[in-house]
PDB file of C-alpha atoms in Angstrom:
ATOM      1  CA  UNK A  29      32.305  55.817 129.569  1.00 29.00           C
ATOM      2  CA  UNK A  30      35.340  55.644 127.306  1.00 33.00           C
ATOM      3  CA  UNK A  31      38.145  55.216 129.813  1.00 35.00           C
ATOM      4  CA  UNK A  32      37.860  51.886 131.560  1.00 37.00           C
ATOM      5  CA  UNK A  33      39.974  49.368 133.438  1.00 37.00           C
ATOM      6  CA  UNK A  34      39.480  45.748 132.436  1.00 38.00           C
ATOM      7  CA  UNK A  35      39.720  42.912 134.951  1.00 39.00           C
ATOM      8  CA  UNK A  36      38.788  39.251 134.733  1.00 40.00           C
ATOM      9  CA  UNK A  37      35.846  38.261 136.900  1.00 41.00           C
ATOM     10  CA  UNK A  38      35.106  34.897 138.565  1.00 40.00           C
ATOM     11  CA  UNK A  39      33.537  33.605 135.355  1.00 40.00           C
ATOM     12  CA  UNK A  40      36.668  34.401 133.363  1.00 40.00           C
ATOM     13  CA  UNK A  41      35.043  37.207 131.437  1.00 38.00           C
ATOM     14  CA  UNK A  42      36.503  40.668 131.327  1.00 34.00           C
ATOM     15  CA  UNK A  43      34.483  43.432 132.900  1.00 36.00           C
ATOM     16  CA  UNK A  44      35.063  47.148 132.434  1.00 35.00           C
ATOM     17  CA  UNK A  45      35.324  49.412 135.436  1.00 34.00           C
ATOM     18  CA  UNK A  46      35.273  53.208 135.077  1.00 35.00           C
ATOM     19  CA  UNK A  47      38.342  55.132 136.110  1.00 38.00           C
ATOM     20  CA  UNK A  48      38.428  58.709 137.344  1.00 37.00           C
ATOM     21  CA  UNK A  49      37.140  60.080 134.044  1.00 38.00           C
ATOM     22  CA  UNK A  50      33.693  61.319 133.094  1.00 32.00           C
ATOM     23  CA  UNK A  51      31.889  60.962 129.793  1.00 41.00           C
ATOM     24  CA  UNK A  52      32.752  64.559 128.956  1.00 44.00           C
ATOM     25  CA  UNK A  53      36.543  64.159 129.150  1.00 55.00           C
ATOM     26  CA  UNK A  54      37.584  62.096 126.102  1.00 63.00           C
ATOM     27  CA  UNK A  55      37.906  65.242 123.962  1.00 70.00           C
ATOM     28  CA  UNK A  56      39.942  67.114 126.568  1.00 77.00           C
ATOM     29  CA  UNK A  57      43.533  67.728 125.478  1.00 79.00           C
ATOM     30  CA  UNK A  58      46.102  65.490 127.155  1.00 79.00           C
ATOM     31  CA  UNK A  59      49.288  66.851 128.690  1.00 77.00           C
ATOM     32  CA  UNK A  60      52.816  65.565 128.193  1.00 73.00           C
ATOM     33  CA  UNK A  61      52.637  64.146 131.714  1.00 74.00           C
ATOM     34  CA  UNK A  62      49.598  62.097 130.628  1.00 78.00           C
ATOM     35  CA  UNK A  63      51.478  60.776 127.617  1.00 80.00           C
ATOM     36  CA  UNK A  64      54.502  59.929 129.754  1.00 78.00           C
ATOM     37  CA  UNK A  65      52.374  57.981 132.232  1.00 80.00           C
ATOM     38  CA  UNK A  66      50.820  55.940 129.433  1.00 85.00           C
ATOM     39  CA  UNK A  67      54.296  55.301 128.023  1.00 82.00           C
ATOM     40  CA  UNK A  68      55.449  54.034 131.426  1.00 80.00           C
ATOM     41  CA  UNK A  69      52.610  51.506 131.575  1.00 84.00           C
ATOM     42  CA  UNK A  70      53.503  50.333 128.071  1.00 84.00           C
ATOM     43  CA  UNK A  71      57.127  49.851 129.122  1.00 80.00           C
ATOM     44  CA  UNK A  72      56.014  47.820 132.142  1.00 78.00           C
ATOM     45  CA  UNK A  73      53.802  45.700 129.904  1.00 80.00           C
ATOM     46  CA  UNK A  74      56.723  45.120 127.541  1.00 78.00           C
ATOM     47  CA  UNK A  75      58.996  44.066 130.390  1.00 72.00           C
ATOM     48  CA  UNK A  76      56.344  41.647 131.675  1.00 75.00           C
ATOM     49  CA  UNK A  77      55.881  40.080 128.255  1.00 77.00           C
ATOM     50  CA  UNK A  78      52.339  41.389 127.778  1.00 83.00           C
ATOM     51  CA  UNK A  79      53.328  43.259 124.622  1.00 84.00           C
ATOM     52  CA  UNK A  80      55.650  42.239 121.835  1.00 83.00           C
ATOM     53  CA  UNK A  81      58.211  44.730 120.583  1.00 78.00           C
ATOM     54  CA  UNK A  82      56.223  45.578 117.438  1.00 81.00           C
ATOM     55  CA  UNK A  83      53.095  46.250 119.518  1.00 85.00           C
ATOM     56  CA  UNK A  84      55.074  48.308 122.014  1.00 84.00           C
ATOM     57  CA  UNK A  85      56.655  50.444 119.281  1.00 81.00           C
ATOM     58  CA  UNK A  86      53.287  51.041 117.634  1.00 86.00           C
ATOM     59  CA  UNK A  87      51.526  52.002 120.869  1.00 88.00           C
ATOM     60  CA  UNK A  88      54.400  54.158 122.134  1.00 86.00           C
ATOM     61  CA  UNK A  89      54.434  56.125 118.895  1.00 84.00           C
ATOM     62  CA  UNK A  90      50.660  56.546 119.120  1.00 87.00           C
ATOM     63  CA  UNK A  91      50.959  57.702 122.749  1.00 86.00           C
ATOM     64  CA  UNK A  92      53.340  60.522 121.897  1.00 85.00           C
ATOM     65  CA  UNK A  93      51.166  61.521 118.927  1.00 85.00           C
ATOM     66  CA  UNK A  94      47.958  61.556 120.990  1.00 85.00           C
ATOM     67  CA  UNK A  95      46.295  64.909 121.583  1.00 85.00           C
ATOM     68  CA  UNK A  96      43.298  63.940 123.709  1.00 85.00           C
ATOM     69  CA  UNK A  97      42.363  61.589 126.548  1.00 82.00           C
ATOM     70  CA  UNK A  98      40.205  59.645 124.110  1.00 85.00           C
ATOM     71  CA  UNK A  99      43.229  58.888 121.919  1.00 86.00           C
ATOM     72  CA  UNK A 100      45.331  57.745 124.886  1.00 86.00           C
ATOM     73  CA  UNK A 101      42.769  55.530 126.607  1.00 86.00           C
ATOM     74  CA  UNK A 102      42.649  52.633 124.080  1.00 88.00           C
ATOM     75  CA  UNK A 103      46.428  52.183 124.292  1.00 88.00           C
ATOM     76  CA  UNK A 104      46.188  50.665 127.793  1.00 88.00           C
ATOM     77  CA  UNK A 105      42.557  49.497 127.801  1.00 86.00           C
ATOM     78  CA  UNK A 106      43.513  45.827 127.284  1.00 87.00           C
ATOM     79  CA  UNK A 107      46.289  45.816 129.883  1.00 83.00           C
ATOM     80  CA  UNK A 108      45.482  44.529 133.388  1.00 66.00           C
ATOM     81  CA  UNK A 109      45.948  46.696 136.446  1.00 46.00           C
ATOM     82  CA  UNK A 110      49.119  44.730 137.173  1.00 36.00           C
ATOM     83  CA  UNK A 111      50.874  46.556 134.360  1.00 39.00           C
ATOM     84  CA  UNK A 112      51.147  49.552 136.658  1.00 37.00           C
ATOM     85  CA  UNK A 113      49.439  51.217 139.618  1.00 34.00           C
ATOM     86  CA  UNK A 114      45.689  51.328 139.058  1.00 33.00           C
ATOM     87  CA  UNK A 115      44.928  54.390 136.961  1.00 42.00           C
ATOM     88  CA  UNK A 116      48.411  55.806 137.453  1.00 40.00           C
ATOM     89  CA  UNK A 117      49.249  55.707 133.790  1.00 38.00           C
ATOM     90  CA  UNK A 118      45.973  57.024 132.511  1.00 43.00           C
ATOM     91  CA  UNK A 119      45.069  60.644 131.860  1.00 41.00           C
ATOM     92  CA  UNK A 120      43.794  62.510 134.873  1.00 40.00           C
ATOM     93  CA  UNK A 121      45.871  60.552 137.384  1.00 39.00           C
ATOM     94  CA  UNK A 122      48.032  62.391 139.861  1.00 35.00           C
ATOM     95  CA  UNK A 123      51.636  63.089 138.808  1.00 38.00           C
ATOM     96  CA  UNK A 124      54.174  60.502 139.803  1.00 38.00           C
ATOM     97  CA  UNK A 125      55.697  61.055 143.209  1.00 31.00           C
ATOM     98  CA  UNK A 126      58.806  63.159 143.051  1.00 35.00           C
ATOM     99  CA  UNK A 127      57.956  64.699 139.668  1.00 44.00           C
ATOM    100  CA  UNK A 128      57.776  68.193 141.125  1.00 46.00           C
ATOM    101  CA  UNK A 129      60.972  67.538 143.038  1.00 49.00           C
ATOM    102  CA  UNK A 130      62.665  66.635 139.763  1.00 71.00           C
ATOM    103  CA  UNK A 131      61.770  70.029 138.319  1.00 83.00           C
ATOM    104  CA  UNK A 132      62.873  71.784 141.501  1.00 83.00           C
ATOM    105  CA  UNK A 133      66.402  70.491 140.939  1.00 84.00           C
ATOM    106  CA  UNK A 134      66.541  72.305 137.601  1.00 88.00           C
ATOM    107  CA  UNK A 135      65.919  75.771 139.053  1.00 88.00           C
ATOM    108  CA  UNK A 136      69.280  77.271 139.934  1.00 86.00           C
ATOM    109  CA  UNK A 137      68.418  80.946 140.457  1.00 79.00           C
ATOM    110  CA  UNK A 138      70.867  83.728 139.766  1.00 77.00           C
ATOM    111  CA  UNK A 139      71.616  84.929 136.253  1.00 71.00           C
ATOM    112  CA  UNK A 140      71.414  82.831 133.109  1.00 65.00           C
ATOM    113  CA  UNK A 141      74.630  81.705 131.501  1.00 73.00           C
ATOM    114  CA  UNK A 142      73.282  82.659 128.079  1.00 82.00           C
ATOM    115  CA  UNK A 143      70.812  85.412 127.268  1.00 89.00           C
ATOM    116  CA  UNK A 144      71.045  85.692 123.475  1.00 92.00           C
ATOM    117  CA  UNK A 145      71.745  83.833 120.266  1.00 94.00           C
ATOM    118  CA  UNK A 146      72.401  85.610 116.970  1.00 95.00           C
ATOM    119  CA  UNK A 147      72.645  84.070 113.513  1.00 94.00           C
ATOM    120  CA  UNK A 148      73.405  86.344 110.552  1.00 95.00           C
ATOM    121  CA  UNK A 149      74.120  84.328 107.414  1.00 93.00           C
ATOM    122  CA  UNK A 150      74.987  81.505 109.792  1.00 92.00           C
ATOM    123  CA  UNK A 151      73.652  79.653 112.789  1.00 94.00           C
ATOM    124  CA  UNK A 152      73.669  79.296 116.562  1.00 94.00           C
ATOM    125  CA  UNK A 153      72.846  76.450 118.952  1.00 94.00           C
ATOM    126  CA  UNK A 154      72.044  76.309 122.657  1.00 93.00           C
ATOM    127  CA  UNK A 155      71.810  72.642 123.574  1.00 91.00           C
ATOM    128  CA  UNK A 156      72.778  70.214 126.317  1.00 89.00           C
ATOM    129  CA  UNK A 157      73.280  71.373 129.898  1.00 89.00           C
ATOM    130  CA  UNK A 158      73.118  75.143 129.890  1.00 91.00           C
ATOM    131  CA  UNK A 159      71.442  77.775 132.019  1.00 92.00           C
ATOM    132  CA  UNK A 160      68.767  79.973 130.499  1.00 92.00           C
ATOM    133  CA  UNK A 161      67.821  83.258 132.118  1.00 90.00           C
ATOM    134  CA  UNK A 162      64.364  84.728 132.527  1.00 92.00           C
ATOM    135  CA  UNK A 163      64.684  86.382 129.110  1.00 94.00           C
ATOM    136  CA  UNK A 164      66.467  85.032 126.037  1.00 95.00           C
ATOM    137  CA  UNK A 165      66.702  86.877 122.716  1.00 96.00           C
ATOM    138  CA  UNK A 166      67.113  84.908 119.495  1.00 97.00           C
ATOM    139  CA  UNK A 167      67.843  86.575 116.138  1.00 97.00           C
ATOM    140  CA  UNK A 168      68.043  84.762 112.808  1.00 96.00           C
ATOM    141  CA  UNK A 169      68.688  86.878 109.692  1.00 96.00           C
ATOM    142  CA  UNK A 170      69.236  84.677 106.674  1.00 95.00           C
ATOM    143  CA  UNK A 171      70.312  82.030 109.150  1.00 94.00           C
ATOM    144  CA  UNK A 172      69.041  79.545 111.688  1.00 95.00           C
ATOM    145  CA  UNK A 173      69.073  78.954 115.415  1.00 95.00           C
ATOM    146  CA  UNK A 174      68.264  76.071 117.771  1.00 96.00           C
ATOM    147  CA  UNK A 175      67.246  76.491 121.417  1.00 96.00           C
ATOM    148  CA  UNK A 176      67.030  73.126 123.171  1.00 95.00           C
ATOM    149  CA  UNK A 177      65.622  73.276 126.718  1.00 94.00           C
ATOM    150  CA  UNK A 178      65.413  69.524 127.363  1.00 91.00           C
ATOM    151  CA  UNK A 179      68.492  69.460 129.617  1.00 90.00           C
ATOM    152  CA  UNK A 180      68.651  73.161 130.443  1.00 91.00           C
ATOM    153  CA  UNK A 181      68.677  74.692 133.923  1.00 92.00           C
ATOM    154  CA  UNK A 182      66.362  77.608 134.677  1.00 93.00           C
ATOM    155  CA  UNK A 183      66.848  80.761 136.743  1.00 91.00           C
ATOM    156  CA  UNK A 184      63.097  81.391 136.979  1.00 91.00           C
ATOM    157  CA  UNK A 185      59.813  79.503 136.664  1.00 92.00           C
ATOM    158  CA  UNK A 186      58.882  81.632 133.650  1.00 94.00           C
ATOM    159  CA  UNK A 187      61.116  82.085 130.618  1.00 94.00           C
ATOM    160  CA  UNK A 188      60.437  84.606 127.841  1.00 96.00           C
ATOM    161  CA  UNK A 189      62.114  83.827 124.512  1.00 97.00           C
ATOM    162  CA  UNK A 190      62.033  86.796 122.132  1.00 97.00           C
ATOM    163  CA  UNK A 191      62.476  85.519 118.589  1.00 97.00           C
ATOM    164  CA  UNK A 192      63.203  87.648 115.534  1.00 97.00           C
ATOM    165  CA  UNK A 193      63.236  85.482 112.413  1.00 96.00           C
ATOM    166  CA  UNK A 194      63.848  87.570 109.296  1.00 96.00           C
ATOM    167  CA  UNK A 195      64.200  85.348 106.249  1.00 95.00           C
ATOM    168  CA  UNK A 196      65.518  82.745 108.661  1.00 95.00           C
ATOM    169  CA  UNK A 197      64.332  80.150 111.129  1.00 96.00           C
ATOM    170  CA  UNK A 198      64.472  79.462 114.864  1.00 96.00           C
ATOM    171  CA  UNK A 199      63.549  76.116 116.413  1.00 96.00           C
ATOM    172  CA  UNK A 200      62.720  75.709 120.105  1.00 96.00           C
ATOM    173  CA  UNK A 201      62.700  72.255 121.705  1.00 95.00           C
ATOM    174  CA  UNK A 202      61.015  71.773 125.092  1.00 93.00           C
ATOM    175  CA  UNK A 203      60.810  68.630 127.235  1.00 89.00           C
ATOM    176  CA  UNK A 204      57.507  66.956 128.160  1.00 86.00           C
ATOM    177  CA  UNK A 205      55.728  68.720 131.012  1.00 87.00           C
ATOM    178  CA  UNK A 206      56.623  72.293 130.066  1.00 92.00           C
ATOM    179  CA  UNK A 207      53.780  74.707 129.306  1.00 92.00           C
ATOM    180  CA  UNK A 208      54.276  76.819 126.183  1.00 94.00           C
ATOM    181  CA  UNK A 209      52.573  80.127 125.351  1.00 95.00           C
ATOM    182  CA  UNK A 210      53.119  81.440 121.808  1.00 95.00           C
ATOM    183  CA  UNK A 211      52.437  85.142 121.191  1.00 93.00           C
ATOM    184  CA  UNK A 212      54.543  86.095 118.173  1.00 93.00           C
ATOM    185  CA  UNK A 213      53.668  88.511 115.371  1.00 95.00           C
ATOM    186  CA  UNK A 214      53.613  86.984 111.888  1.00 95.00           C
ATOM    187  CA  UNK A 215      54.270  88.963 108.693  1.00 95.00           C
ATOM    188  CA  UNK A 216      54.565  86.670 105.701  1.00 94.00           C
ATOM    189  CA  UNK A 217      56.045  84.223 108.180  1.00 93.00           C
ATOM    190  CA  UNK A 218      54.815  82.042 110.991  1.00 94.00           C
ATOM    191  CA  UNK A 219      54.993  80.858 114.601  1.00 96.00           C
ATOM    192  CA  UNK A 220      54.275  77.229 115.449  1.00 92.00           C
ATOM    193  CA  UNK A 221      51.235  77.104 117.761  1.00 92.00           C
ATOM    194  CA  UNK A 222      50.783  73.317 117.872  1.00 89.00           C
ATOM    195  CA  UNK A 223      52.214  72.921 121.381  1.00 88.00           C
ATOM    196  CA  UNK A 224      50.580  76.023 122.847  1.00 88.00           C
ATOM    197  CA  UNK A 225      47.885  75.555 125.463  1.00 83.00           C
ATOM    198  CA  UNK A 226      49.003  72.124 126.672  1.00 84.00           C
ATOM    199  CA  UNK A 227      48.914  72.146 130.512  1.00 85.00           C
ATOM    200  CA  UNK A 228      52.285  71.775 132.181  1.00 85.00           C
ATOM    201  CA  UNK A 229      53.374  69.532 135.032  1.00 85.00           C
ATOM    202  CA  UNK A 230      53.181  70.866 138.599  1.00 86.00           C
ATOM    203  CA  UNK A 231      56.381  72.748 139.350  1.00 88.00           C
ATOM    204  CA  UNK A 232      57.517  72.800 135.709  1.00 91.00           C
ATOM    205  CA  UNK A 233      58.654  76.024 134.030  1.00 93.00           C
ATOM    206  CA  UNK A 234      56.487  78.024 131.653  1.00 94.00           C
ATOM    207  CA  UNK A 235      57.976  79.166 128.359  1.00 96.00           C
ATOM    208  CA  UNK A 236      56.587  82.225 126.571  1.00 96.00           C
ATOM    209  CA  UNK A 237      57.589  82.520 122.908  1.00 97.00           C
ATOM    210  CA  UNK A 238      57.155  85.972 121.416  1.00 97.00           C
ATOM    211  CA  UNK A 239      58.734  88.234 118.815  1.00 96.00           C
ATOM    212  CA  UNK A 240      58.468  88.664 115.051  1.00 96.00           C
ATOM    213  CA  UNK A 241      58.555  86.302 112.078  1.00 96.00           C
ATOM    214  CA  UNK A 242      59.054  88.238 108.823  1.00 96.00           C
ATOM    215  CA  UNK A 243      59.490  85.951 105.854  1.00 95.00           C
ATOM    216  CA  UNK A 244      60.741  83.445 108.403  1.00 95.00           C
ATOM    217  CA  UNK A 245      59.531  80.916 110.906  1.00 95.00           C
ATOM    218  CA  UNK A 246      59.692  79.979 114.587  1.00 96.00           C
ATOM    219  CA  UNK A 247      59.058  76.333 115.395  1.00 95.00           C
ATOM    220  CA  UNK A 248      58.208  74.779 118.763  1.00 94.00           C
ATOM    221  CA  UNK A 249      58.345  71.028 119.368  1.00 92.00           C
ATOM    222  CA  UNK A 250      58.394  68.597 122.277  1.00 89.00           C
ATOM    223  CA  UNK A 251      60.908  65.800 122.499  1.00 87.00           C
ATOM    224  CA  UNK A 252      62.085  63.426 125.194  1.00 80.00           C
ATOM    225  CA  UNK A 253      65.674  63.803 126.360  1.00 76.00           C
ATOM    226  CA  UNK A 254      68.531  62.006 124.682  1.00 71.00           C
ATOM    227  CA  UNK A 255      68.968  59.884 127.816  1.00 73.00           C
ATOM    228  CA  UNK A 256      65.344  58.740 127.568  1.00 72.00           C
ATOM    229  CA  UNK A 257      65.816  57.863 123.896  1.00 72.00           C
ATOM    230  CA  UNK A 258      68.887  55.816 124.767  1.00 75.00           C
ATOM    231  CA  UNK A 259      66.980  54.035 127.534  1.00 74.00           C
ATOM    232  CA  UNK A 260      64.168  53.137 125.138  1.00 73.00           C
ATOM    233  CA  UNK A 261      66.663  51.849 122.581  1.00 75.00           C
ATOM    234  CA  UNK A 262      68.337  49.721 125.242  1.00 76.00           C
ATOM    235  CA  UNK A 263      64.957  48.303 126.288  1.00 74.00           C
ATOM    236  CA  UNK A 264      64.147  47.469 122.684  1.00 74.00           C
ATOM    237  CA  UNK A 265      67.480  45.737 122.137  1.00 77.00           C
ATOM    238  CA  UNK A 266      67.026  43.710 125.323  1.00 77.00           C
ATOM    239  CA  UNK A 267      63.487  42.771 124.393  1.00 74.00           C
ATOM    240  CA  UNK A 268      64.504  41.708 120.878  1.00 76.00           C
ATOM    241  CA  UNK A 269      67.238  39.530 122.349  1.00 76.00           C
ATOM    242  CA  UNK A 270      64.709  37.894 124.667  1.00 77.00           C
ATOM    243  CA  UNK A 271      62.296  37.301 121.808  1.00 76.00           C
ATOM    244  CA  UNK A 272      65.029  35.732 119.675  1.00 78.00           C
ATOM    245  CA  UNK A 273      66.037  33.492 122.573  1.00 76.00           C
ATOM    246  CA  UNK A 274      62.420  32.481 123.111  1.00 77.00           C
ATOM    247  CA  UNK A 275      62.005  31.707 119.401  1.00 78.00           C
ATOM    248  CA  UNK A 276      65.189  29.630 119.404  1.00 79.00           C
ATOM    249  CA  UNK A 277      63.989  27.593 122.367  1.00 78.00           C
ATOM    250  CA  UNK A 278      60.643  26.913 120.680  1.00 79.00           C
ATOM    251  CA  UNK A 279      62.412  25.613 117.593  1.00 78.00           C
ATOM    252  CA  UNK A 280      64.632  23.345 119.688  1.00 77.00           C
ATOM    253  CA  UNK A 281      61.651  21.658 121.344  1.00 72.00           C
TER     254      UNK A 281
END
């Protein structure tokens, strides 16, 4: 059993207790929700002083790089249950309460505020808070385009993005929890399939990327929101300040 919870017994030794995983699951691909739950446990451990900033940074980076349950499990294996609800931050746990409700707030219905982006010897960007319709067409001819869905509002639970990259490039950014299906045709070009097939969160939208890449490329990547990045930076600054204060007090003793 690879995924285990460690607790100290009466004799002071640590014993391993199996979580809700089976021996067959370590190679199963983890979702963005799984990675986020592990990251939350790491943040709790940092706040409680169980991890130093360098350890936290290393494990957090590994969490967001992880592809399988087996890669995520060791990152919290040495943290007691007190670092978060038992099993809540490990792969296979139920989504955090209110997660589906959070997605529900991003579905606005009606028509999308933007349905196309065209870049001919230039570029286009759709970022920040914007509303994307059920279908969005992106064209890049000797140019580039960026479609950032991290803070977008959706008119439907399924979004089809038709990309036509001809000697140009289009980059699509999705937030954690969104399922991506890539179906594009490649002619001396390419579509990025790395994020395809990752299960989405309950209630999250599904993004279908299709179209044509002719001597061009269509990239798909997952990133946390800018607000989340700022929160992590603030946590790191606060933790560094605490560590410096602790070091100063030790020297004064």
